[in-house]
Structure formats: structure tokens, C-alpha cells
Short mmCIF file of C-alpha atoms and ligand atoms in Angstrom, two decimals:
data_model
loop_
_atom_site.label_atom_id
_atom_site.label_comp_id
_atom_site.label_asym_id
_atom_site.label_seq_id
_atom_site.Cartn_x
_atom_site.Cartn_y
_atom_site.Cartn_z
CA UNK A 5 308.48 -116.55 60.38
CA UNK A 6 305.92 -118.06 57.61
CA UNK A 7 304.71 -121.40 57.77
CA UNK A 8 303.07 -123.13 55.14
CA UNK A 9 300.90 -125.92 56.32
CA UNK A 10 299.49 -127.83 53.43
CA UNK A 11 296.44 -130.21 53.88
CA UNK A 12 295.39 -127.80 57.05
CA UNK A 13 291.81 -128.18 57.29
CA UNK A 14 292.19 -132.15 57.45
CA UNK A 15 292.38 -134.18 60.97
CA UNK A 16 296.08 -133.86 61.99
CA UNK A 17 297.19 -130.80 59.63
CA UNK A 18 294.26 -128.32 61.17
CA UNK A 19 295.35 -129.92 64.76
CA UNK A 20 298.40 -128.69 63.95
CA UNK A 21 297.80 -125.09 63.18
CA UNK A 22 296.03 -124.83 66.07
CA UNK A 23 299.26 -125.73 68.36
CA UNK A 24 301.07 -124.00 66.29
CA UNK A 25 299.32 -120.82 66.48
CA UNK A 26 298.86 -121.53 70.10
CA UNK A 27 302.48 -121.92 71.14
CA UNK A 28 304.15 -119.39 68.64
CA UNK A 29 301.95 -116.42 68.03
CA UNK A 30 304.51 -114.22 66.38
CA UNK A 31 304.57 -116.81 63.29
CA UNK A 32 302.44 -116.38 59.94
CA UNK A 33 300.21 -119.76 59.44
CA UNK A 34 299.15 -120.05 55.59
CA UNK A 35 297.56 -123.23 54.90
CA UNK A 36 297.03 -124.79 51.58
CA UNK A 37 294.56 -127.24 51.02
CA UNK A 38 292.08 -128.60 48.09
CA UNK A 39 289.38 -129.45 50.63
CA UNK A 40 288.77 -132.72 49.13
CA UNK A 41 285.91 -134.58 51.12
CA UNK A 42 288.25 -134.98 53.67
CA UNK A 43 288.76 -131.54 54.10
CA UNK A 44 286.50 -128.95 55.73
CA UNK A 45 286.54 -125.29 56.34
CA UNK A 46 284.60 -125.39 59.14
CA UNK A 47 287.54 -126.99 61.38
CA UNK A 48 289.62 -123.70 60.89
CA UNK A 49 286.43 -121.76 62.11
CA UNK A 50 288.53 -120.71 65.11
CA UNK A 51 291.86 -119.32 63.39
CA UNK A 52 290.46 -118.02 60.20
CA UNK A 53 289.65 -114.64 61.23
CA UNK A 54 293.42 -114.07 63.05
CA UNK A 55 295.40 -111.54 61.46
CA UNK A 56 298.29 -114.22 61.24
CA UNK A 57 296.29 -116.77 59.46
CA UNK A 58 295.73 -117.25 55.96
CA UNK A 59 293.79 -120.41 53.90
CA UNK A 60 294.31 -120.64 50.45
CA UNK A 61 292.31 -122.80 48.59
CA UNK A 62 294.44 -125.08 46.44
CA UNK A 63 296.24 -128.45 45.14
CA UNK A 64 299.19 -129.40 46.00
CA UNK A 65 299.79 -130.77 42.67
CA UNK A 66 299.11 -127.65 40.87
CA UNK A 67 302.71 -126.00 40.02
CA UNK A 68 301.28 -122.86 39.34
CA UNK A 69 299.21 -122.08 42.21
CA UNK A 70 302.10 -123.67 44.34
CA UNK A 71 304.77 -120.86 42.95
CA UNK A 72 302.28 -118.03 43.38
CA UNK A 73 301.63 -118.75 46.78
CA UNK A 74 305.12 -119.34 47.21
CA UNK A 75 306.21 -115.83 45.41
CA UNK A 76 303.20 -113.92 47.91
CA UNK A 77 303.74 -115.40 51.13
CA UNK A 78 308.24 -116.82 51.01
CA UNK A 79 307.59 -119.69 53.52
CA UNK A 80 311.03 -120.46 55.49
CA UNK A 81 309.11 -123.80 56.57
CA UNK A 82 307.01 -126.16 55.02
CA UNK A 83 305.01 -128.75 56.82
CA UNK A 84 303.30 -131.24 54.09
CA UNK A 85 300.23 -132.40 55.61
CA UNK A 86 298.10 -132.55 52.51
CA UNK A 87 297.49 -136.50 51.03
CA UNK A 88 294.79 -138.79 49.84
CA UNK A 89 294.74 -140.93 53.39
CA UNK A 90 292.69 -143.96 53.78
CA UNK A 91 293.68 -147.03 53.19
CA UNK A 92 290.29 -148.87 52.14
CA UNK A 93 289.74 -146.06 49.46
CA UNK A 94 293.38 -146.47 47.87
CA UNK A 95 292.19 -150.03 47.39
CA UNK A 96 289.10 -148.92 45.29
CA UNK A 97 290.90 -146.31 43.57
CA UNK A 98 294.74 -146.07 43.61
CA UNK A 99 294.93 -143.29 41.16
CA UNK A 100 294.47 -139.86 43.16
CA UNK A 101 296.67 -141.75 45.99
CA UNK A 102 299.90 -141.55 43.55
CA UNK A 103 299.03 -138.17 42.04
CA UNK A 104 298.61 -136.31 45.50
CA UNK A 105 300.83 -137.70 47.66
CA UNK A 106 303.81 -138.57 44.91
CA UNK A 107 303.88 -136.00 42.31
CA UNK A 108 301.88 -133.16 44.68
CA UNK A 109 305.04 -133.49 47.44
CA UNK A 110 307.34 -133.88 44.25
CA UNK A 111 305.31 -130.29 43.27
CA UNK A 112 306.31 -128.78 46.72
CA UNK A 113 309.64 -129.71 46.95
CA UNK A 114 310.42 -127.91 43.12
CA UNK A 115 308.83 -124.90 44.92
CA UNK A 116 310.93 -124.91 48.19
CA UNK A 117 314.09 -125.53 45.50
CA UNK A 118 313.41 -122.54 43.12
CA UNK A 119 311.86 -120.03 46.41
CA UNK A 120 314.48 -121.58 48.95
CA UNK A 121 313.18 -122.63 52.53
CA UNK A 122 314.68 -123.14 55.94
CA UNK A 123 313.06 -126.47 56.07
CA UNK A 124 310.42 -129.12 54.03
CA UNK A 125 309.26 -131.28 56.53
CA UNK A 126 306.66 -134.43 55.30
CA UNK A 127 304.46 -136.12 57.35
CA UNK A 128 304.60 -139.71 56.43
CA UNK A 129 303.40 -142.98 57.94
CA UNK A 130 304.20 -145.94 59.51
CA UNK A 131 302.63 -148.03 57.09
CA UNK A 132 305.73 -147.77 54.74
CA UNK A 133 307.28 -150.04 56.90
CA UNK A 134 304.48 -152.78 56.11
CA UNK A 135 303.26 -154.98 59.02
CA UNK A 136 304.66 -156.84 62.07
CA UNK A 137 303.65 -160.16 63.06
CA UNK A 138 300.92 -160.44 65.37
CA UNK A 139 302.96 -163.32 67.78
CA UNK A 140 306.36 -160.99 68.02
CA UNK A 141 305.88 -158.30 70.43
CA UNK A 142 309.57 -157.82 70.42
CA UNK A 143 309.79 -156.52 66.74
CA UNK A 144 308.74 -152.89 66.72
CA UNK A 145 309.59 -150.59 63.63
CA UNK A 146 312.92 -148.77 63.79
CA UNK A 147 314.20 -146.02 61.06
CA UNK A 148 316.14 -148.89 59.63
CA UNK A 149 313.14 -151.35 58.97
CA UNK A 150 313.05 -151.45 55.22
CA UNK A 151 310.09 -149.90 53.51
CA UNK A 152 307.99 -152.89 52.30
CA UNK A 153 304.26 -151.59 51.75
CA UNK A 154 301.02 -153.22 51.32
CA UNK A 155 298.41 -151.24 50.36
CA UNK A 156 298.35 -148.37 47.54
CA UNK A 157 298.14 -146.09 49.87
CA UNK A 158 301.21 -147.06 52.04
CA UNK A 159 302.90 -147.05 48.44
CA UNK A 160 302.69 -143.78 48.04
CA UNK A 161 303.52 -142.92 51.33
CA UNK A 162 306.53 -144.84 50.42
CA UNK A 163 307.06 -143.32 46.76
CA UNK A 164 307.15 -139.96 48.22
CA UNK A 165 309.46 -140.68 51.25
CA UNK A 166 311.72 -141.97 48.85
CA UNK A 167 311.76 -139.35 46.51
CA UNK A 168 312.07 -136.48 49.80
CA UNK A 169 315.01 -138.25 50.55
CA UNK A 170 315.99 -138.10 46.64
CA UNK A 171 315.65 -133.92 46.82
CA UNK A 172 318.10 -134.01 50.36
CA UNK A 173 320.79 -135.91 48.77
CA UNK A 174 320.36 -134.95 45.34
CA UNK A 175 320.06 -130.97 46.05
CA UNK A 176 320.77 -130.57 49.44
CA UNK A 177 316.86 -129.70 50.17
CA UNK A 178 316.63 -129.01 53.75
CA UNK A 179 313.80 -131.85 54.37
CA UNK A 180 312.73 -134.03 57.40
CA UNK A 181 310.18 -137.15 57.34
CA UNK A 182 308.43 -138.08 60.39
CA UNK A 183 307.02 -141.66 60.37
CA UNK A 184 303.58 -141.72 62.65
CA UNK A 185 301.52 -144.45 63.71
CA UNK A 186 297.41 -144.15 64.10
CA UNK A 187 296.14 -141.10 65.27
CA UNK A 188 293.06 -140.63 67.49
CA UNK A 189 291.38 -137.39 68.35
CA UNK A 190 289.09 -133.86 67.50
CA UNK A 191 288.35 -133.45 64.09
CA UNK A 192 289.43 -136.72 62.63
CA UNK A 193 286.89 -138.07 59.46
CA UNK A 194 284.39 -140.59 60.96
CA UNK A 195 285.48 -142.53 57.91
CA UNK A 196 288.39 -143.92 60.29
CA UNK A 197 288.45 -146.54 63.18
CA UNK A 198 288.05 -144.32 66.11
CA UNK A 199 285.48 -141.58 64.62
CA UNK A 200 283.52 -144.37 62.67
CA UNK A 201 282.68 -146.13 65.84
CA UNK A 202 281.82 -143.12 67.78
CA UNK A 203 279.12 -142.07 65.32
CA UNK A 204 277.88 -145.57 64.89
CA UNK A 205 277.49 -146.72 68.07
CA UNK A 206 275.79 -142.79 69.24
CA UNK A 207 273.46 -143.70 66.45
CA UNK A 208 272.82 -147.21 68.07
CA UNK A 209 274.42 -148.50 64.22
CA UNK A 210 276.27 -151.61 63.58
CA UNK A 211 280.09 -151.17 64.61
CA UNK A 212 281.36 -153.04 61.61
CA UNK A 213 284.82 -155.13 62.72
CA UNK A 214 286.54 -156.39 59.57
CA UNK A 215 288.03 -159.91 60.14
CA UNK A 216 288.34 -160.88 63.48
CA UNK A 217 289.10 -157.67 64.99
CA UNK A 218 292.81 -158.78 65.66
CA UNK A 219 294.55 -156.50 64.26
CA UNK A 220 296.63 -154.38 66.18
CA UNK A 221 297.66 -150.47 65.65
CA UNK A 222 299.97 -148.43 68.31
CA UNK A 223 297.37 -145.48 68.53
CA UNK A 224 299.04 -141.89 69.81
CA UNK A 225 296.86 -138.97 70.76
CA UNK A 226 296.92 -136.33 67.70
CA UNK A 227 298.80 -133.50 70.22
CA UNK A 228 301.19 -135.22 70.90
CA UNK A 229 302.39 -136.23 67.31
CA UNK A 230 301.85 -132.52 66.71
CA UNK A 231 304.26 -131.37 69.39
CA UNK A 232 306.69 -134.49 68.10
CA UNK A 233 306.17 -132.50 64.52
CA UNK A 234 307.18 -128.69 66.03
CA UNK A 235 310.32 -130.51 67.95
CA UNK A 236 311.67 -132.25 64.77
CA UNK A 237 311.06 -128.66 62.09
CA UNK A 238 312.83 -127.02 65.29
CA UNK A 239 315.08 -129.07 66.26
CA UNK A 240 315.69 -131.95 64.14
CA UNK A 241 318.37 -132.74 62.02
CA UNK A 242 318.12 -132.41 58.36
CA UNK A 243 318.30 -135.56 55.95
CA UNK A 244 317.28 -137.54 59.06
CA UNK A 245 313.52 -139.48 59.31
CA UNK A 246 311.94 -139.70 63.01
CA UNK A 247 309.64 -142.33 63.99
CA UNK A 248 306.90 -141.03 66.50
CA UNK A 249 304.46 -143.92 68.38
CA UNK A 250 303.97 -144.74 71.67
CA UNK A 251 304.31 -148.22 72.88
CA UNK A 252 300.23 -147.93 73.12
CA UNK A 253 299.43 -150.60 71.16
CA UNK A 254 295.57 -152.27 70.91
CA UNK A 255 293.97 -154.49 68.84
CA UNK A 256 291.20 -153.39 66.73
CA UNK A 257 288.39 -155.33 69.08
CA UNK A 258 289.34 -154.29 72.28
CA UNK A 259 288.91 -150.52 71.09
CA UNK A 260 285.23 -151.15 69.59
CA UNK A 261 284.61 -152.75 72.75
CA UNK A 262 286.02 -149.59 75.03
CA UNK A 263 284.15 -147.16 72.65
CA UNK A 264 280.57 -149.13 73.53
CA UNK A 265 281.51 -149.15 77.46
CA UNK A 266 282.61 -145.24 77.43
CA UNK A 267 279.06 -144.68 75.76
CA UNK A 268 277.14 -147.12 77.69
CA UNK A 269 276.12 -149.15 74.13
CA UNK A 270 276.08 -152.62 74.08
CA UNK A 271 278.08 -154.72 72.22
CA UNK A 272 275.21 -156.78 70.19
CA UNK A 273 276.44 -153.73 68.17
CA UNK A 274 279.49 -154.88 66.62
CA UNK A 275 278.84 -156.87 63.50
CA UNK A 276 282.45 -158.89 62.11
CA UNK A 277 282.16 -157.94 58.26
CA UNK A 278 284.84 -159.53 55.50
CA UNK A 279 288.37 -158.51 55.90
CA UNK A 280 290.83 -155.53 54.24
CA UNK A 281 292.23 -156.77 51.28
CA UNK A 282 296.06 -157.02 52.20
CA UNK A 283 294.93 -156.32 55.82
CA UNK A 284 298.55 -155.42 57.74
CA UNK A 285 298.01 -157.58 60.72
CA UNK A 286 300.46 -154.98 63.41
CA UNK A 287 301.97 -151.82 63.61
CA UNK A 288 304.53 -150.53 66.16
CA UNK A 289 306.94 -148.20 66.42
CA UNK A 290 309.91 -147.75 68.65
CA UNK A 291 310.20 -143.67 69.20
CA UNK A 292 314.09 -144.38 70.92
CA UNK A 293 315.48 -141.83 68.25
CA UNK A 294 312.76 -138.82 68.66
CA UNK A 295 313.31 -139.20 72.45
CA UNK A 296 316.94 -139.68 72.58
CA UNK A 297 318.09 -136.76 70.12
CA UNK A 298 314.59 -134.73 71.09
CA UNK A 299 313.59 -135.37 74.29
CA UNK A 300 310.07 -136.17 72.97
CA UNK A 301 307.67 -138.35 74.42
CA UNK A 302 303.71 -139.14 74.30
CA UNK A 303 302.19 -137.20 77.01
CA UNK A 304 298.40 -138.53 76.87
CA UNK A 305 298.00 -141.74 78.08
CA UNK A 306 295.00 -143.69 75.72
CA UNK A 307 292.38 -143.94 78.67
CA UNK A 308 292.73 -140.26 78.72
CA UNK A 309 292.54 -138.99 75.06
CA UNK A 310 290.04 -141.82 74.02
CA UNK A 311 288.10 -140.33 76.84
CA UNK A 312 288.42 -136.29 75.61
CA UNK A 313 287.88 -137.96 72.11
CA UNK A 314 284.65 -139.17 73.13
CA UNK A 315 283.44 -136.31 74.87
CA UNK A 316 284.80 -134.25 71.70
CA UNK A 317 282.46 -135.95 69.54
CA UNK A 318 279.38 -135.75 71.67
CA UNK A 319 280.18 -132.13 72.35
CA UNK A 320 280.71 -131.09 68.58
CA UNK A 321 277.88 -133.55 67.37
CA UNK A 322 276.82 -130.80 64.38
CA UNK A 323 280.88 -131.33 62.44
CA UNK A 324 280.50 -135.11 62.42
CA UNK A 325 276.35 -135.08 61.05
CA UNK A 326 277.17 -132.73 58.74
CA UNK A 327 279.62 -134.83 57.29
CA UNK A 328 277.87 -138.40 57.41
CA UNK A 329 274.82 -136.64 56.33
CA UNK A 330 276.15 -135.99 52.59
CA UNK A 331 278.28 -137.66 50.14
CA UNK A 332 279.61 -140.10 52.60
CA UNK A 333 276.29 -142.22 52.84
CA UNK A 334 277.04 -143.20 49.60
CA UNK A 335 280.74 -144.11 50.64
CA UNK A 336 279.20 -145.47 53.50
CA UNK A 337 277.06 -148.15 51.11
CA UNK A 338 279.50 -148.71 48.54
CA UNK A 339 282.09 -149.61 51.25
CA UNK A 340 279.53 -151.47 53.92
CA UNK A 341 276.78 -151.95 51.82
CA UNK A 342 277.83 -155.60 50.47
CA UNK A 343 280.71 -156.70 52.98
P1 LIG B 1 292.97 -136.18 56.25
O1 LIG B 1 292.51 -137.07 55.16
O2 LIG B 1 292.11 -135.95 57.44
O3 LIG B 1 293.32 -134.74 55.65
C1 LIG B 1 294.00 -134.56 54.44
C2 LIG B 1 293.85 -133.10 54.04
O4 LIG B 1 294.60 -132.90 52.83
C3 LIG B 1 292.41 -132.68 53.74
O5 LIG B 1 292.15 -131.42 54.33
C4 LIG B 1 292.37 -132.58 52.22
O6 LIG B 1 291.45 -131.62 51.75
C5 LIG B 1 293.80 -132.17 51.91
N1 LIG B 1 294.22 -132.54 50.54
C6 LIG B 1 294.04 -133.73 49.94
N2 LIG B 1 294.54 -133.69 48.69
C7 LIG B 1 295.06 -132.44 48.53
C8 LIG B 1 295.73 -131.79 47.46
N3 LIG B 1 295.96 -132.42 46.29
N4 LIG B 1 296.13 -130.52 47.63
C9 LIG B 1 295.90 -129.87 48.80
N5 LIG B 1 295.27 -130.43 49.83
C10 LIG B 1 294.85 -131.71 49.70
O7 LIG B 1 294.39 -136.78 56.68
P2 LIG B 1 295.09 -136.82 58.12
O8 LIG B 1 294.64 -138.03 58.84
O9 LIG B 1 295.01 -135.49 58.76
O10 LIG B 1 296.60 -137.11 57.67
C11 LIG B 1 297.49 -136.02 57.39
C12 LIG B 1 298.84 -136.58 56.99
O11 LIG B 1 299.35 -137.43 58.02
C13 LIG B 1 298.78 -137.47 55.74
O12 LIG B 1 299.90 -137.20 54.96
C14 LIG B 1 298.82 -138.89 56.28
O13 LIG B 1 299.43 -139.75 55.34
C15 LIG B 1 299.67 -138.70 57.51
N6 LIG B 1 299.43 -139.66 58.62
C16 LIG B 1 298.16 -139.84 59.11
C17 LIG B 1 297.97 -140.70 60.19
C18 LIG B 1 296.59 -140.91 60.80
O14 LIG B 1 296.45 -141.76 61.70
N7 LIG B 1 295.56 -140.18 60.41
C19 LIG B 1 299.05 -141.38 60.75
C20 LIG B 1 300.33 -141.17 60.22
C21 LIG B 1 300.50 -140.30 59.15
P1 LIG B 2 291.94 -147.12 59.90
O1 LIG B 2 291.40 -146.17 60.91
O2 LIG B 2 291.39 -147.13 58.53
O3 LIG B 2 293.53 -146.88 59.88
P2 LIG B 2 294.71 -147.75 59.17
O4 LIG B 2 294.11 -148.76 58.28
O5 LIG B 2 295.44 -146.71 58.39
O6 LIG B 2 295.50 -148.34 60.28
O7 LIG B 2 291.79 -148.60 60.47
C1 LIG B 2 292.37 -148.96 61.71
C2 LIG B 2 292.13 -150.45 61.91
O8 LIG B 2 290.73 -150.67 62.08
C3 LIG B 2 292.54 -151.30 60.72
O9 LIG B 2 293.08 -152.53 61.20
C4 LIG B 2 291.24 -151.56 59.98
C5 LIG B 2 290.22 -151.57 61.09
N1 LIG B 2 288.86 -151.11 60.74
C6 LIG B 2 287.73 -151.90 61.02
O10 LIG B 2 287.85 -153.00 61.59
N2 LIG B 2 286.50 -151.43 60.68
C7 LIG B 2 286.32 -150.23 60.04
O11 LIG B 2 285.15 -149.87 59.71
C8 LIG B 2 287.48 -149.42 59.77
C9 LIG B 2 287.35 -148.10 59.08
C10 LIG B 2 288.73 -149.90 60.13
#
């Protein structure tokens, strides 16, 4: 069987592969991906020379390239990976937000119609849901919670759930959605929470907090959404979306604080900066369907995987410099610089 894995040499997509190729050797892995500055070649290092393993160079939002590939390689699943996905840059620049993740999965799905697939299965978020109130642990997000977004980029998470749905009812696409909250681990851009605080505090930097560090986010060890994703394009049920999360929720403080103890850094470090504009205050997500029709649950409890996380980034210290070494100083000011 082919896969096609778009957005493969990001953080979760090139996790993926690697389980993938891992647990199912017989398959074909072709990955798609622009490598925008969140993606990087090096990542796929370890699966590029494997005989089942192809990366294609590409956008998502380019028909033509999309119905070559398709016409070459006849995918029977595709797993949409590939979007513009951090929040603080959809609010400086909402434009390549609604063109990749809208009309690129709106691009992908034409393909699977015209090619025919087994399965298109997009990886959304649990942002679409919006955010939960900070004093109401007993509200978690369901797969009924209306979508109700608050940032551009959540938006567009939203516009193309929406529109996935659109292609099942509309042509009887084959699709899934799965709805995941933060992700943690290897290979994730030190532009995010986790990664950004590694590299900071390793380079004895401020750990900038925004707000008062209350926010909270139900953080789930990249694996384990990966073996949620193989379950649902396995096993799921078409037309259906499946929240995955873990009942592992943290406020934004406590983990800057963990992150200076694991690395023996003080935590003089962390510097509160101005707030997110439209800053969701809480995610969480109740995973009752995925386990009950699935049997899936997370596996890696969060003093574990922050732990391996840690130790990932001071092992593989060369991926991470390489990164904040080049354009992303200038993100780095433009975004920090003033706050
Ligand atoms: P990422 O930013 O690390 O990687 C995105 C990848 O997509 C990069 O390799 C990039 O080059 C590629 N890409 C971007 N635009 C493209 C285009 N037009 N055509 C082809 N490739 C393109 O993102 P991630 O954190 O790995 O997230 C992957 C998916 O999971 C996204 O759809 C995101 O919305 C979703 N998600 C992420 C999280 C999280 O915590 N990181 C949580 C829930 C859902
Ligand atoms: P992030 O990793 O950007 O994920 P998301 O916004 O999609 O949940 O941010 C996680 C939380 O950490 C969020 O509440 C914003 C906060 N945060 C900071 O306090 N400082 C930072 O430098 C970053 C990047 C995020």
C-alpha cells in the first residue's frame, strides 16, 4: 500500500513516517512537502535512503504537481500533515495560513476525488474548538463542542475541517479528521513552547512567559498522537472526527519552571513579556470516543516524554542551532524584540 504523507519533514508529519515505516514495512511512504522554514530535510535523514521512501518536494496548493504525483505514485491513503502552524505568526500574517491549510487541503481532496483513495485523513487541531475557561475543570472539548476559533490560524484549521466534512457528505470522499491538542517531542521547531524553552534556557537566554503564564494546554507526547493517527486511517470510521488528548493538562508556568529544574537553570530566567493577542486561556480534550470505538490511549506519561524530550534536544544539539542560527533570529527579534 502507498501512503502519501504531506507536510513530512515538519515536527509531527516526519514523526509520523518514522512509526509508520517502523510498524508497517511492506507500505510505500511518499511525502510531500514545500519545506517552508518549518520544514527541514535533514529530519528525514534516516528514511530517505529506504527503498520504500520517497520525498517530493512540493505545495500542497499546487494542483498540478498534486495530480502528477498523484498519477506516479496512486496513493490508497492520504494523511494531510502539511499547514502553516503557529499561532503567533497567523497573527502577523494571516494570508499563507488560509491559502495552505484551506485551499491546499481543498487541492488534495480534488486529487483523492479525480485519482480515488481508500482514505483522506486531516490532521486538525483542537484549537477549532476555541478555549475553555480557566475556573471549569469539568468542561473538556467533546466532538460536539461547536467550532468557535480565535486566532487566524485556528480559523483555518476550522475552514478546512469544515470544508473535509463538505467533500464526505457532498461526494462521499472517504475522509477522517482527528482533533489534537499540543504536542511535545523530537524534532518539533524551537519556535514553539516546549522547544523554545529548551534552547533558551541551554543558552542561559531569557525564557519569555507571555501574560502571566496561566494558560493552560493538555500536552500529549508526539507518539502517541501518531499511533492515535495509524488506529483512526485503520480503523476508524469514515465521515467521523476523533478527538485525541490526554487528560495531561499544565499551565504554561509550571512547564517553564520543570524545563529550568530538568536542566539545572535557574528561574531568574523567565522574563513575563506582553500577552497573545486573543490568547485562548485552556484547552482540553476528552479522548472517550478514540478510546471507546479504538481502544486508544496515551501511553507516555508527561514526566517521561518531557524527560526523553529534553535529553533529545541536548543529544541532537546541531538540528536545533542550525535552525536558530539563520532566518529565525530575525523572527526571533521581530517577535521578542519589542514585547
Ligand atoms: P510544522 O510547522 O512543524 O510542519 C509543517 C510542515 O508542513 C513543514 O514541513 C512544512 O514545510 C510543510 N508545509 C507547509 N506548507 C506547505 C505546503 N503549502 N505544501 C507542502 N508542505 C507544506 O507543523 P506540525 O507541528 O508538525 O503540525 C502538523 C499538523 O498537525 C498541522 O496540520 C497542525 O495544524 C496539526 N497539529 C499540530 C499540533 C502541535 O502541537 N504541533 C497539534 C494539533 C494539530
Ligand atoms: P505554542 O507552543 O505556540 O502552542 P499553541 O499556541 O498552539 O497552544 O504555545 C503554547 C502556550 O505557550 C501558549 O499558551 C502560548 C505560550 N507561549 C509563551 O508563553 N511563550 C512563548 O514564547 C511561546 C512560543 C508560547
Amino acid at each position: 500500500m502507498t501512503i502519501l504523507v504531506t507536510g513530512g519533514a515538519g515536527f509531527i508529519g516526519s514523526n509520523f513516517i518514522f512509526h509508520m515505516m517502523e510498524k508497517y514495512p511492506d507500505d510505500r511512504i511518499v511525502c510531500l512537502d514545500k519545506l517552508t522554514y518549518a520544514g527541514n530535510l535533514s529530519t528525514l535523514a534516516s528514511v530517505m535512503d529506504r527503498a520504500n521512501f520517497r520525498f517530493v518536494r512540493g505545495d500542497i496548493c499546487d494542483r498540478e504537481t498534486v495530480n502528477r504525483l498523484f498519477e506516479e505514485e496512486h496513493p490508497e491513503i492520504v494523511v494531510n500533515f502539511a499547514a502553516e502552524s503557529h499561532v503567533d505568526r497567523s497573527i502577523e500574517d494571516p494570508g499563507i495560513f488560509l491559502e495552505t491549510n484551506i485551499m491546499g487541503t481543498a487541492v488534495l481532496m480534488d486529487a483523492c476525488r479525480k485519482y480515488g483513495v481508500r482514505r483522506f485523513h486531516q490532521v486538525s487541531t483542537d484549537e477549532v474548538y476555541g478555549d475553555l475557561p480557566l475556573d471549569r475543570p469539568d468542561l473538556l472539548f467533546t466532538e460536539q463542542t461547536p467550532l468557535h476559533t480565535s486566532s487566524p490560524y485556528s480559523s483555518s484549521k476550522a475552514g478546512a475541517d469544515l470544508l473535509v466534512m463538505a467533500y464526505w457528505r457532498t461526494y462521499g470522499l472517504p475522509c477522517t479528521i482527528s482533533r489534537c491538542s499540543n504536542n511535545y517531542g523530537p524534532y518539533q521547531f524551537p519556535e514553539k513552547l516546549i522547544p523554545l524553552m529548551i534552547a533558551n534556557a541551554l543558552n542561559d537566554k531569557p525564557l519569555p512567559v507571555y501574560g502571566e503564564g496561566k494558560n493552560v494546554r493538555d500536552w500529549l507526547y508526539v507518539e502517541d498522537h501518531c499511533k492515535a493517527i495509524d488506529l483512526i486511517i485503520h480503523q476508524g470510521r469514515v465521515g467521523e472526527v476523533y478527538n485525541i488528548g490526554g487528560h495531561n493538562e499544565m499551565a504554561n508556568i509550571d512547564i517553564v519552571r520543570l524545563i529550568c529544574r530538568e536542566l539545572g537553570k535557574p528561574e531568574s530566567l523567565i522574563t513575563y513579556v506582553g500577552d497573545r493577542k486573543g490568547h485562548d486561556l485552556r484547552y482540553a480534550i476528552d479522548p472517550a470516543k478514540i478510546h471507546g470505538e479504538l481502544g486508544w490511549l496515551p501511553e507516555t506519561r508527561f514526566a517521561d516524554g518531557i524527560r526523553k524530550t529534553i535529553r533529545w534536544y541536548l543529544e541532537n544539539r546541531p538540528w536545533w542551532e542550525e535552525i536558530i542560527s539563520g532566518e529565525y533570529r530575525n523572527y526571533y527579534e521581530k517577535m521578542y524584540g519589542n514585547r
